[in-house]
Amino acid sequence: MTTPQDTAACDFLFAEDHERIIYAAVRHLRLTPAHPDYEDYLQEGRLIFIQLYNDYEGDPTAQPHRFLAYAYQRVKWRLSDRLRRDRKRTEQQLTGDPTTVIGEQPAPVDFAVTVEAADLQWHLLSLVATHGTAGEWWYLKERLLDHRSIAEIAAQHGVGRTTVYRWRTAVMRRLARYFQKK
């Protein structure tokens, strides 16, 4: 819901070149149009400007240069606070709690388990190579050995992802039948 004061503030902001102070405040924070939140900071600056216009003592249109200098400084400070808060939140999300990182040491690798897994991979590959189709072989080889995604496998062989999913389903069915017999 917009009020008449908000409408007047928007009219003043978009009149002449008054909106330039918002761009200048964002530029002062070294945010470029390439920044992922650039438009968000511009919009936040506009909202801050409207709030400042409504809270300003006196008539902002009477001495526009004085108000614009005041608004520029306040918008810059408020956006700087928001940027600092956002960066701090991002850093906390990235780093997490250091005590949990220290406590999450990797378990020692059991050589026998590693050899068993490699033997199983080669057994599966040989099974699909002798009894499966070329697509099933490509799927299993590239997923197990090359660690490629479904999209990468599809691009490599010039087929759609749906085809690669069908290969995966066929491999799973073939291996289920094989292990049910044993």
Tab-separated table of N, CA and C in Angstrom:
chain	number	residue	atom	x	y	z
A	1	MET	N	0.847	-1.175	0.000
A	1	MET	CA	0.000	0.000	0.000
A	1	MET	C	0.893	1.239	0.000
A	2	THR	N	0.700	2.060	-0.982
A	2	THR	CA	1.497	3.282	-1.060
A	2	THR	C	0.696	4.444	-0.517
A	3	THR	N	1.404	5.327	0.127
A	3	THR	CA	0.782	6.517	0.683
A	3	THR	C	1.106	7.696	-0.233
A	4	PRO	N	0.411	8.807	-0.058
A	4	PRO	CA	0.744	9.991	-0.865
A	4	PRO	C	2.183	10.467	-0.626
A	5	GLN	N	2.703	10.264	0.607
A	5	GLN	CA	4.084	10.657	0.886
A	5	GLN	C	5.051	9.774	0.089
A	6	ASP	N	4.732	8.460	-0.003
A	6	ASP	CA	5.580	7.552	-0.779
A	6	ASP	C	5.562	7.933	-2.255
A	7	THR	N	4.413	8.306	-2.752
A	7	THR	CA	4.301	8.723	-4.149
A	7	THR	C	5.118	9.986	-4.396
A	8	ALA	N	5.037	10.926	-3.477
A	8	ALA	CA	5.821	12.165	-3.613
A	8	ALA	C	7.306	11.855	-3.548
A	9	ALA	N	7.704	10.919	-2.664
A	9	ALA	CA	9.115	10.550	-2.558
A	9	ALA	C	9.604	9.891	-3.844
A	10	CYS	N	8.769	9.032	-4.425
A	10	CYS	CA	9.141	8.387	-5.694
A	10	CYS	C	9.240	9.411	-6.822
A	11	ASP	N	8.290	10.331	-6.859
A	11	ASP	CA	8.340	11.382	-7.880
A	11	ASP	C	9.608	12.204	-7.743
A	12	PHE	N	9.981	12.531	-6.506
A	12	PHE	CA	11.196	13.314	-6.278
A	12	PHE	C	12.438	12.504	-6.656
A	13	LEU	N	12.443	11.214	-6.303
A	13	LEU	CA	13.601	10.369	-6.604
A	13	LEU	C	13.827	10.239	-8.103
A	14	PHE	N	12.751	10.048	-8.853
A	14	PHE	CA	12.892	9.825	-10.284
A	14	PHE	C	12.852	11.113	-11.095
A	15	ALA	N	12.698	12.247	-10.423
A	15	ALA	CA	12.735	13.533	-11.114
A	15	ALA	C	14.191	13.902	-11.380
A	16	GLU	N	14.397	14.522	-12.507
A	16	GLU	CA	15.732	14.973	-12.916
A	16	GLU	C	16.723	13.817	-12.800
A	17	ASP	N	17.807	14.040	-12.090
A	17	ASP	CA	18.800	12.971	-11.971
A	17	ASP	C	19.036	12.607	-10.508
A	18	HIS	N	17.994	12.685	-9.704
A	18	HIS	CA	18.134	12.428	-8.275
A	18	HIS	C	18.459	10.967	-7.967
A	19	GLU	N	18.058	10.070	-8.847
A	19	GLU	CA	18.329	8.650	-8.598
A	19	GLU	C	19.828	8.341	-8.679
A	20	ARG	N	20.570	9.238	-9.236
A	20	ARG	CA	22.021	9.030	-9.340
A	20	ARG	C	22.681	8.861	-7.985
A	21	ILE	N	22.094	9.421	-6.939
A	21	ILE	CA	22.709	9.264	-5.619
A	21	ILE	C	22.630	7.807	-5.151
A	22	ILE	N	21.602	7.086	-5.566
A	22	ILE	CA	21.493	5.669	-5.213
A	22	ILE	C	22.615	4.896	-5.905
A	23	TYR	N	22.783	5.148	-7.209
A	23	TYR	CA	23.854	4.479	-7.960
A	23	TYR	C	25.225	4.851	-7.393
A	24	ALA	N	25.384	6.105	-6.985
A	24	ALA	CA	26.665	6.543	-6.429
A	24	ALA	C	26.940	5.852	-5.094
A	25	ALA	N	25.923	5.684	-4.273
A	25	ALA	CA	26.100	5.011	-2.984
A	25	ALA	C	26.461	3.539	-3.187
A	26	VAL	N	25.818	2.902	-4.133
A	26	VAL	CA	26.126	1.498	-4.423
A	26	VAL	C	27.530	1.383	-5.015
A	27	ARG	N	27.880	2.302	-5.887
A	27	ARG	CA	29.217	2.302	-6.492
A	27	ARG	C	30.280	2.557	-5.431
A	28	HIS	N	29.971	3.395	-4.442
A	28	HIS	CA	30.908	3.672	-3.358
A	28	HIS	C	31.241	2.392	-2.583
A	29	LEU	N	30.283	1.467	-2.515
A	29	LEU	CA	30.493	0.194	-1.823
A	29	LEU	C	31.219	-0.825	-2.713
A	30	ARG	N	31.627	-0.388	-3.884
A	30	ARG	CA	32.351	-1.219	-4.856
A	30	ARG	C	31.514	-2.401	-5.347
A	31	LEU	N	30.232	-2.153	-5.519
A	31	LEU	CA	29.352	-3.149	-6.108
A	31	LEU	C	29.149	-2.781	-7.568
A	32	THR	N	29.373	-3.711	-8.444
A	32	THR	CA	29.221	-3.475	-9.875
A	32	THR	C	27.983	-4.207	-10.373
A	33	PRO	N	27.539	-3.898	-11.578
A	33	PRO	CA	26.388	-4.633	-12.127
A	33	PRO	C	26.649	-6.136	-12.255
A	34	ALA	N	27.900	-6.560	-12.217
A	34	ALA	CA	28.213	-7.984	-12.274
A	34	ALA	C	27.976	-8.684	-10.943
A	35	HIS	N	27.849	-7.928	-9.858
A	35	HIS	CA	27.611	-8.522	-8.536
A	35	HIS	C	26.227	-9.165	-8.533
A	36	PRO	N	26.096	-10.377	-7.976
A	36	PRO	CA	24.798	-11.062	-8.028
A	36	PRO	C	23.669	-10.332	-7.307
A	37	ASP	N	23.993	-9.512	-6.311
A	37	ASP	CA	22.955	-8.802	-5.560
A	37	ASP	C	22.891	-7.318	-5.895
A	38	TYR	N	23.462	-6.916	-7.001
A	38	TYR	CA	23.518	-5.503	-7.381
A	38	TYR	C	22.128	-4.878	-7.429
A	39	GLU	N	21.209	-5.520	-8.125
A	39	GLU	CA	19.851	-4.981	-8.256
A	39	GLU	C	19.145	-4.930	-6.900
A	40	ASP	N	19.433	-5.898	-6.050
A	40	ASP	CA	18.823	-5.897	-4.716
A	40	ASP	C	19.290	-4.693	-3.907
A	41	TYR	N	20.572	-4.383	-4.001
A	41	TYR	CA	21.097	-3.228	-3.266
A	41	TYR	C	20.542	-1.924	-3.836
A	42	LEU	N	20.369	-1.853	-5.154
A	42	LEU	CA	19.756	-0.651	-5.732
A	42	LEU	C	18.330	-0.475	-5.209
A	43	GLN	N	17.587	-1.567	-5.203
A	43	GLN	CA	16.199	-1.482	-4.732
A	43	GLN	C	16.156	-1.128	-3.248
A	44	GLU	N	17.059	-1.716	-2.477
A	44	GLU	CA	17.131	-1.383	-1.054
A	44	GLU	C	17.454	0.102	-0.875
A	45	GLY	N	18.348	0.631	-1.704
A	45	GLY	CA	18.684	2.045	-1.648
A	45	GLY	C	17.487	2.934	-1.958
A	46	ARG	N	16.696	2.518	-2.926
A	46	ARG	CA	15.493	3.294	-3.263
A	46	ARG	C	14.508	3.298	-2.089
A	47	LEU	N	14.343	2.152	-1.458
A	47	LEU	CA	13.431	2.072	-0.312
A	47	LEU	C	13.934	2.924	0.848
A	48	ILE	N	15.227	2.910	1.067
A	48	ILE	CA	15.814	3.744	2.121
A	48	ILE	C	15.582	5.217	1.796
A	49	PHE	N	15.763	5.588	0.525
A	49	PHE	CA	15.549	6.971	0.094
A	49	PHE	C	14.118	7.407	0.389
A	50	ILE	N	13.152	6.558	0.067
A	50	ILE	CA	11.749	6.896	0.312
A	50	ILE	C	11.501	7.090	1.808
A	51	GLN	N	12.078	6.214	2.613
A	51	GLN	CA	11.920	6.346	4.060
A	51	GLN	C	12.558	7.647	4.557
A	52	LEU	N	13.743	7.977	4.037
A	52	LEU	CA	14.409	9.215	4.433
A	52	LEU	C	13.602	10.435	4.012
A	53	TYR	N	13.028	10.396	2.822
A	53	TYR	CA	12.214	11.500	2.326
A	53	TYR	C	11.033	11.745	3.265
A	54	ASN	N	10.400	10.642	3.696
A	54	ASN	CA	9.235	10.778	4.573
A	54	ASN	C	9.624	11.241	5.971
A	55	ASP	N	10.800	10.871	6.450
A	55	ASP	CA	11.226	11.201	7.810
A	55	ASP	C	11.990	12.524	7.895
A	56	TYR	N	12.293	13.136	6.758
A	56	TYR	CA	13.116	14.345	6.738
A	56	TYR	C	12.356	15.502	7.379
A	57	GLU	N	13.044	16.200	8.261
A	57	GLU	CA	12.429	17.366	8.891
A	57	GLU	C	12.509	18.529	7.906
A	58	GLY	N	11.406	19.040	7.576
A	58	GLY	CA	11.368	20.124	6.598
A	58	GLY	C	10.901	19.586	5.257
A	59	ASP	N	10.960	20.457	4.274
A	59	ASP	CA	10.514	20.099	2.938
A	59	ASP	C	11.735	19.775	2.076
A	60	PRO	N	11.888	18.515	1.639
A	60	PRO	CA	13.045	18.160	0.821
A	60	PRO	C	13.082	18.897	-0.520
A	61	THR	N	11.931	19.306	-1.011
A	61	THR	CA	11.906	20.000	-2.301
A	61	THR	C	12.311	21.465	-2.183
A	62	ALA	N	12.288	22.001	-0.961
A	62	ALA	CA	12.667	23.401	-0.762
A	62	ALA	C	14.170	23.595	-0.980
A	63	GLN	N	14.961	22.667	-0.452
A	63	GLN	CA	16.414	22.704	-0.630
A	63	GLN	C	16.867	21.308	-1.091
A	64	PRO	N	16.646	21.009	-2.376
A	64	PRO	CA	16.914	19.646	-2.846
A	64	PRO	C	18.382	19.229	-2.719
A	65	HIS	N	19.320	20.154	-2.944
A	65	HIS	CA	20.734	19.788	-2.863
A	65	HIS	C	21.125	19.377	-1.444
A	66	ARG	N	20.586	20.098	-0.487
A	66	ARG	CA	20.879	19.774	0.908
A	66	ARG	C	20.299	18.401	1.277
A	67	PHE	N	19.056	18.166	0.857
A	67	PHE	CA	18.441	16.868	1.137
A	67	PHE	C	19.167	15.738	0.423
A	68	LEU	N	19.552	15.955	-0.825
A	68	LEU	CA	20.237	14.904	-1.577
A	68	LEU	C	21.584	14.552	-0.957
A	69	ALA	N	22.305	15.542	-0.440
A	69	ALA	CA	23.576	15.268	0.239
A	69	ALA	C	23.319	14.441	1.496
A	70	TYR	N	22.304	14.817	2.247
A	70	TYR	CA	21.926	14.077	3.446
A	70	TYR	C	21.509	12.648	3.075
A	71	ALA	N	20.670	12.517	2.065
A	71	ALA	CA	20.162	11.207	1.658
A	71	ALA	C	21.290	10.317	1.142
A	72	TYR	N	22.205	10.891	0.385
A	72	TYR	CA	23.338	10.109	-0.132
A	72	TYR	C	24.120	9.499	1.023
A	73	GLN	N	24.436	10.308	2.017
A	73	GLN	CA	25.225	9.829	3.150
A	73	GLN	C	24.482	8.729	3.909
A	74	ARG	N	23.205	8.948	4.166
A	74	ARG	CA	22.429	7.966	4.920
A	74	ARG	C	22.235	6.671	4.131
A	75	VAL	N	21.951	6.782	2.833
A	75	VAL	CA	21.786	5.584	1.999
A	75	VAL	C	23.088	4.799	1.975
A	76	LYS	N	24.199	5.510	1.838
A	76	LYS	CA	25.505	4.854	1.801
A	76	LYS	C	25.762	4.114	3.113
A	77	TRP	N	25.477	4.733	4.229
A	77	TRP	CA	25.703	4.100	5.535
A	77	TRP	C	24.802	2.876	5.717
A	78	ARG	N	23.537	3.030	5.386
A	78	ARG	CA	22.602	1.909	5.578
A	78	ARG	C	22.937	0.742	4.658
A	79	LEU	N	23.300	1.030	3.410
A	79	LEU	CA	23.684	-0.051	2.497
A	79	LEU	C	24.993	-0.699	2.942
A	80	SER	N	25.889	0.108	3.485
A	80	SER	CA	27.142	-0.439	4.003
A	80	SER	C	26.866	-1.387	5.165
A	81	ASP	N	25.957	-1.022	6.034
A	81	ASP	CA	25.571	-1.906	7.145
A	81	ASP	C	24.981	-3.208	6.622
A	82	ARG	N	24.122	-3.100	5.615
A	82	ARG	CA	23.501	-4.308	5.064
A	82	ARG	C	24.540	-5.197	4.388
A	83	LEU	N	25.445	-4.590	3.643
A	83	LEU	CA	26.495	-5.358	2.975
A	83	LEU	C	27.373	-6.067	4.002
A	84	ARG	N	27.733	-5.371	5.050
A	84	ARG	CA	28.544	-5.971	6.113
A	84	ARG	C	27.794	-7.137	6.758
A	85	ARG	N	26.519	-6.952	7.030
A	85	ARG	CA	25.707	-8.009	7.639
A	85	ARG	C	25.594	-9.216	6.693
A	86	ASP	N	25.390	-8.963	5.403
A	86	ASP	CA	25.282	-10.057	4.440
A	86	ASP	C	26.594	-10.824	4.315
A	87	ARG	N	27.699	-10.098	4.279
A	87	ARG	CA	29.000	-10.766	4.172
A	87	ARG	C	29.311	-11.571	5.420
A	88	LYS	N	28.957	-11.039	6.561
A	88	LYS	CA	29.198	-11.768	7.808
A	88	LYS	C	28.369	-13.044	7.837
A	89	ARG	N	27.131	-12.954	7.421
A	89	ARG	CA	26.261	-14.133	7.382
A	89	ARG	C	26.817	-15.165	6.404
A	90	THR	N	27.300	-14.713	5.253
A	90	THR	CA	27.872	-15.633	4.271
A	90	THR	C	29.123	-16.304	4.817
A	91	GLU	N	29.984	-15.539	5.478
A	91	GLU	CA	31.191	-16.121	6.056
A	91	GLU	C	30.852	-17.145	7.119
A	92	GLN	N	29.847	-16.877	7.934
A	92	GLN	CA	29.446	-17.835	8.963
A	92	GLN	C	28.916	-19.111	8.332
A	93	GLN	N	28.195	-18.980	7.221
A	93	GLN	CA	27.675	-20.168	6.554
A	93	GLN	C	28.797	-20.969	5.925
A	94	LEU	N	29.812	-20.276	5.397
A	94	LEU	CA	30.911	-20.978	4.752
A	94	LEU	C	31.823	-21.663	5.759
A	95	THR	N	32.140	-20.973	6.839
A	95	THR	CA	33.091	-21.535	7.785
A	95	THR	C	32.445	-22.515	8.739
A	96	GLY	N	31.256	-22.243	9.182
A	96	GLY	CA	30.602	-23.134	10.123
A	96	GLY	C	31.282	-23.086	11.482
A	97	ASP	N	31.001	-24.065	12.290
A	97	ASP	CA	31.569	-24.151	13.625
A	97	ASP	C	32.903	-24.890	13.551
A	98	PRO	N	34.006	-24.266	13.974
A	98	PRO	CA	35.312	-24.924	13.826
A	98	PRO	C	35.448	-26.193	14.656
A	99	THR	N	34.719	-26.299	15.749
A	99	THR	CA	34.846	-27.507	16.565
A	99	THR	C	34.276	-28.724	15.841
A	100	THR	N	33.232	-28.521	15.035
A	100	THR	CA	32.687	-29.664	14.308
A	100	THR	C	33.613	-30.074	13.178
A	101	VAL	N	34.293	-29.118	12.570
A	101	VAL	CA	35.225	-29.455	11.497
A	101	VAL	C	36.390	-30.273	12.056
A	102	ILE	N	36.878	-29.886	13.235
A	102	ILE	CA	37.978	-30.624	13.848
A	102	ILE	C	37.515	-32.020	14.230
A	103	GLY	N	36.277	-32.137	14.699
A	103	GLY	CA	35.759	-33.430	15.114
A	103	GLY	C	35.440	-34.357	13.960
A	104	GLU	N	35.338	-33.836	12.754
A	104	GLU	CA	34.976	-34.656	11.603
A	104	GLU	C	36.207	-35.084	10.815
A	105	GLN	N	37.144	-35.700	11.477
A	105	GLN	CA	38.321	-36.219	10.800
A	105	GLN	C	37.911	-37.433	9.978
A	106	PRO	N	38.463	-37.597	8.792
A	106	PRO	CA	38.089	-38.748	7.975
A	106	PRO	C	38.528	-40.052	8.636
A	107	ALA	N	37.697	-41.047	8.477
A	107	ALA	CA	38.026	-42.350	9.041
A	107	ALA	C	39.191	-42.945	8.258
A	108	PRO	N	40.023	-43.743	8.911
A	108	PRO	CA	41.127	-44.358	8.191
A	108	PRO	C	40.593	-45.285	7.101
A	109	VAL	N	41.272	-45.305	5.981
A	109	VAL	CA	40.840	-46.098	4.834
A	109	VAL	C	41.261	-47.550	5.059
A	110	ASP	N	40.282	-48.436	4.916
A	110	ASP	CA	40.568	-49.866	5.034
A	110	ASP	C	40.948	-50.369	3.650
A	111	PHE	N	42.178	-50.835	3.516
A	111	PHE	CA	42.689	-51.261	2.224
A	111	PHE	C	41.889	-52.432	1.661
A	112	ALA	N	41.473	-53.347	2.515
A	112	ALA	CA	40.730	-54.515	2.052
A	112	ALA	C	39.387	-54.111	1.452
A	113	VAL	N	38.724	-53.133	2.074
A	113	VAL	CA	37.441	-52.656	1.564
A	113	VAL	C	37.639	-51.983	0.208
A	114	THR	N	38.715	-51.213	0.077
A	114	THR	CA	39.002	-50.538	-1.187
A	114	THR	C	39.242	-51.548	-2.299
A	115	VAL	N	39.995	-52.584	-2.017
A	115	VAL	CA	40.271	-53.623	-3.021
A	115	VAL	C	38.989	-54.356	-3.380
A	116	GLU	N	38.140	-54.643	-2.365
A	116	GLU	CA	36.870	-55.311	-2.636
A	116	GLU	C	35.987	-54.472	-3.537
A	117	ALA	N	35.932	-53.160	-3.282
A	117	ALA	CA	35.108	-52.258	-4.101
A	117	ALA	C	35.625	-52.221	-5.529
A	118	ALA	N	36.938	-52.181	-5.699
A	118	ALA	CA	37.510	-52.176	-7.052
A	118	ALA	C	37.210	-53.491	-7.767
A	119	ASP	N	37.303	-54.618	-7.042
A	119	ASP	CA	36.971	-55.915	-7.644
A	119	ASP	C	35.519	-55.969	-8.069
A	120	LEU	N	34.629	-55.419	-7.236
A	120	LEU	CA	33.210	-55.406	-7.569
A	120	LEU	C	32.953	-54.549	-8.810
A	121	GLN	N	33.628	-53.391	-8.885
A	121	GLN	CA	33.472	-52.543	-10.071
A	121	GLN	C	33.871	-53.293	-11.331
A	122	TRP	N	35.030	-53.944	-11.314
A	122	TRP	CA	35.489	-54.669	-12.503
A	122	TRP	C	34.576	-55.839	-12.822
A	123	HIS	N	34.032	-56.487	-11.802
A	123	HIS	CA	33.097	-57.581	-12.034
A	123	HIS	C	31.831	-57.061	-12.716
A	124	LEU	N	31.302	-55.931	-12.218
A	124	LEU	CA	30.108	-55.338	-12.828
A	124	LEU	C	30.375	-54.921	-14.270
A	125	LEU	N	31.530	-54.299	-14.488
A	125	LEU	CA	31.870	-53.868	-15.843
A	125	LEU	C	32.002	-55.061	-16.787
A	126	SER	N	32.637	-56.121	-16.344
A	126	SER	CA	32.787	-57.292	-17.218
A	126	SER	C	31.439	-57.950	-17.475
A	127	LEU	N	30.563	-57.977	-16.477
A	127	LEU	CA	29.237	-58.547	-16.654
A	127	LEU	C	28.446	-57.774	-17.701
A	128	VAL	N	28.441	-56.446	-17.590
A	128	VAL	CA	27.695	-55.626	-18.547
A	128	VAL	C	28.362	-55.668	-19.920
A	129	ALA	N	29.692	-55.768	-19.962
A	129	ALA	CA	30.388	-55.823	-21.251
A	129	ALA	C	30.038	-57.101	-22.012
A	130	THR	N	29.859	-58.196	-21.294
A	130	THR	CA	29.569	-59.458	-21.983
A	130	THR	C	28.081	-59.653	-22.260
A	131	HIS	N	27.208	-59.156	-21.398
A	131	HIS	CA	25.772	-59.427	-21.548
A	131	HIS	C	24.933	-58.192	-21.852
A	132	GLY	N	25.487	-56.986	-21.767
A	132	GLY	CA	24.699	-55.772	-21.929
A	132	GLY	C	24.848	-55.144	-23.305
A	133	THR	N	24.158	-54.034	-23.490
A	133	THR	CA	24.252	-53.279	-24.739
A	133	THR	C	25.394	-52.268	-24.638
A	134	ALA	N	25.691	-51.634	-25.753
A	134	ALA	CA	26.758	-50.626	-25.774
A	134	ALA	C	26.392	-49.449	-24.861
A	135	GLY	N	25.146	-49.032	-24.870
A	135	GLY	CA	24.715	-47.916	-24.032
A	135	GLY	C	24.852	-48.235	-22.553
A	136	GLU	N	24.497	-49.455	-22.170
A	136	GLU	CA	24.650	-49.855	-20.771
A	136	GLU	C	26.119	-49.835	-20.374
A	137	TRP	N	26.978	-50.327	-21.263
A	137	TRP	CA	28.424	-50.328	-20.997
A	137	TRP	C	28.944	-48.903	-20.842
A	138	TRP	N	28.547	-48.006	-21.750
A	138	TRP	CA	29.011	-46.620	-21.670
A	138	TRP	C	28.565	-45.985	-20.352
A	139	TYR	N	27.285	-46.230	-20.004
A	139	TYR	CA	26.762	-45.640	-18.773
A	139	TYR	C	27.570	-46.108	-17.563
A	140	LEU	N	27.715	-47.415	-17.438
A	140	LEU	CA	28.374	-47.951	-16.251
A	140	LEU	C	29.842	-47.542	-16.201
A	141	LYS	N	30.542	-47.608	-17.327
A	141	LYS	CA	31.956	-47.252	-17.371
A	141	LYS	C	32.160	-45.784	-17.007
A	142	GLU	N	31.369	-44.921	-17.595
A	142	GLU	CA	31.575	-43.491	-17.362
A	142	GLU	C	31.098	-43.047	-15.982
A	143	ARG	N	30.112	-43.719	-15.418
A	143	ARG	CA	29.678	-43.381	-14.057
A	143	ARG	C	30.666	-43.903	-13.018
A	144	LEU	N	31.128	-45.147	-13.188
A	144	LEU	CA	32.009	-45.747	-12.190
A	144	LEU	C	33.450	-45.269	-12.307
A	145	LEU	N	33.974	-45.249	-13.520
A	145	LEU	CA	35.392	-44.949	-13.689
A	145	LEU	C	35.675	-43.470	-13.917
A	146	ASP	N	34.858	-42.833	-14.743
A	146	ASP	CA	35.121	-41.437	-15.090
A	146	ASP	C	34.356	-40.453	-14.212
A	147	HIS	N	33.397	-40.940	-13.424
A	147	HIS	CA	32.593	-40.115	-12.514
A	147	HIS	C	31.900	-38.964	-13.239
A	148	ARG	N	31.314	-39.269	-14.368
A	148	ARG	CA	30.603	-38.249	-15.144
A	148	ARG	C	29.133	-38.215	-14.748
A	149	SER	N	28.541	-37.048	-14.959
A	149	SER	CA	27.111	-36.886	-14.667
A	149	SER	C	26.298	-37.407	-15.851
A	150	ILE	N	24.995	-37.512	-15.633
A	150	ILE	CA	24.084	-37.973	-16.690
A	150	ILE	C	24.174	-37.026	-17.898
A	151	ALA	N	24.187	-35.739	-17.634
A	151	ALA	CA	24.250	-34.755	-18.730
A	151	ALA	C	25.565	-34.875	-19.497
A	152	GLU	N	26.656	-35.111	-18.807
A	152	GLU	CA	27.949	-35.241	-19.482
A	152	GLU	C	27.994	-36.503	-20.344
A	153	ILE	N	27.428	-37.591	-19.839
A	153	ILE	CA	27.386	-38.825	-20.625
A	153	ILE	C	26.547	-38.619	-21.874
A	154	ALA	N	25.409	-37.964	-21.719
A	154	ALA	CA	24.531	-37.699	-22.866
A	154	ALA	C	25.238	-36.845	-23.908
A	155	ALA	N	25.939	-35.816	-23.468
A	155	ALA	CA	26.659	-34.949	-24.413
A	155	ALA	C	27.794	-35.708	-25.087
A	156	GLN	N	28.478	-36.562	-24.355
A	156	GLN	CA	29.605	-37.325	-24.900
A	156	GLN	C	29.161	-38.233	-26.043
A	157	HIS	N	27.982	-38.838	-25.910
A	157	HIS	CA	27.527	-39.816	-26.896
A	157	HIS	C	26.454	-39.273	-27.831
A	158	GLY	N	26.124	-38.011	-27.705
A	158	GLY	CA	25.177	-37.383	-28.621
A	158	GLY	C	23.758	-37.900	-28.476
A	159	VAL	N	23.360	-38.236	-27.255
A	159	VAL	CA	21.997	-38.693	-27.006
A	159	VAL	C	21.372	-37.791	-25.943
A	160	GLY	N	20.087	-37.975	-25.726
A	160	GLY	CA	19.404	-37.197	-24.702
A	160	GLY	C	19.603	-37.797	-23.322
A	161	ARG	N	19.328	-37.010	-22.313
A	161	ARG	CA	19.447	-37.520	-20.944
A	161	ARG	C	18.463	-38.646	-20.677
A	162	THR	N	17.306	-38.596	-21.322
A	162	THR	CA	16.315	-39.658	-21.145
A	162	THR	C	16.894	-40.997	-21.571
A	163	THR	N	17.646	-41.010	-22.641
A	163	THR	CA	18.283	-42.242	-23.110
A	163	THR	C	19.276	-42.759	-22.079
A	164	VAL	N	20.042	-41.855	-21.502
A	164	VAL	CA	21.017	-42.267	-20.497
A	164	VAL	C	20.296	-42.809	-19.265
A	165	TYR	N	19.178	-42.206	-18.901
A	165	TYR	CA	18.394	-42.744	-17.784
A	165	TYR	C	17.864	-44.149	-18.105
A	166	ARG	N	17.501	-44.371	-19.363
A	166	ARG	CA	17.053	-45.710	-19.770
A	166	ARG	C	18.200	-46.713	-19.658
A	167	TRP	N	19.393	-46.287	-20.057
A	167	TRP	CA	20.563	-47.164	-19.906
A	167	TRP	C	20.767	-47.512	-18.442
A	168	ARG	N	20.635	-46.519	-17.573
A	168	ARG	CA	20.811	-46.755	-16.144
A	168	ARG	C	19.791	-47.756	-15.624
A	169	THR	N	18.529	-47.601	-16.038
A	169	THR	CA	17.481	-48.520	-15.605
A	169	THR	C	17.775	-49.931	-16.100
A	170	ALA	N	18.221	-50.043	-17.341
A	170	ALA	CA	18.540	-51.360	-17.897
A	170	ALA	C	19.703	-52.007	-17.142
A	171	VAL	N	20.717	-51.223	-16.783
A	171	VAL	CA	21.851	-51.754	-16.018
A	171	VAL	C	21.373	-52.245	-14.656
A	172	MET	N	20.545	-51.447	-13.998
A	172	MET	CA	20.058	-51.844	-12.674
A	172	MET	C	19.229	-53.125	-12.755
A	173	ARG	N	18.385	-53.238	-13.771
A	173	ARG	CA	17.580	-54.458	-13.933
A	173	ARG	C	18.479	-55.661	-14.223
A	174	ARG	N	19.445	-55.465	-15.098
A	174	ARG	CA	20.350	-56.559	-15.457
A	174	ARG	C	21.121	-57.033	-14.227
A	175	LEU	N	21.621	-56.104	-13.440
A	175	LEU	CA	22.390	-56.490	-12.254
A	175	LEU	C	21.496	-57.113	-11.187
A	176	ALA	N	20.269	-56.638	-11.060
A	176	ALA	CA	19.328	-57.242	-10.110
A	176	ALA	C	19.023	-58.681	-10.491
A	177	ARG	N	18.793	-58.926	-11.773
A	177	ARG	CA	18.545	-60.302	-12.229
A	177	ARG	C	19.753	-61.185	-11.982
A	178	TYR	N	20.947	-60.641	-12.242
A	178	TYR	CA	22.167	-61.424	-12.077
A	178	TYR	C	22.373	-61.800	-10.616
A	179	PHE	N	22.188	-60.838	-9.707
A	179	PHE	CA	22.421	-61.124	-8.297
A	179	PHE	C	21.288	-61.951	-7.677
A	180	GLN	N	20.087	-61.923	-8.257
A	180	GLN	CA	19.008	-62.780	-7.760
A	180	GLN	C	19.277	-64.241	-8.094
A	181	LYS	N	19.948	-64.491	-9.228
A	181	LYS	CA	20.283	-65.857	-9.624
A	181	LYS	C	21.329	-66.448	-8.690
A	182	LYS	N	22.215	-65.613	-8.188
A	182	LYS	CA	23.306	-66.113	-7.341
A	182	LYS	C	22.872	-66.375	-5.953
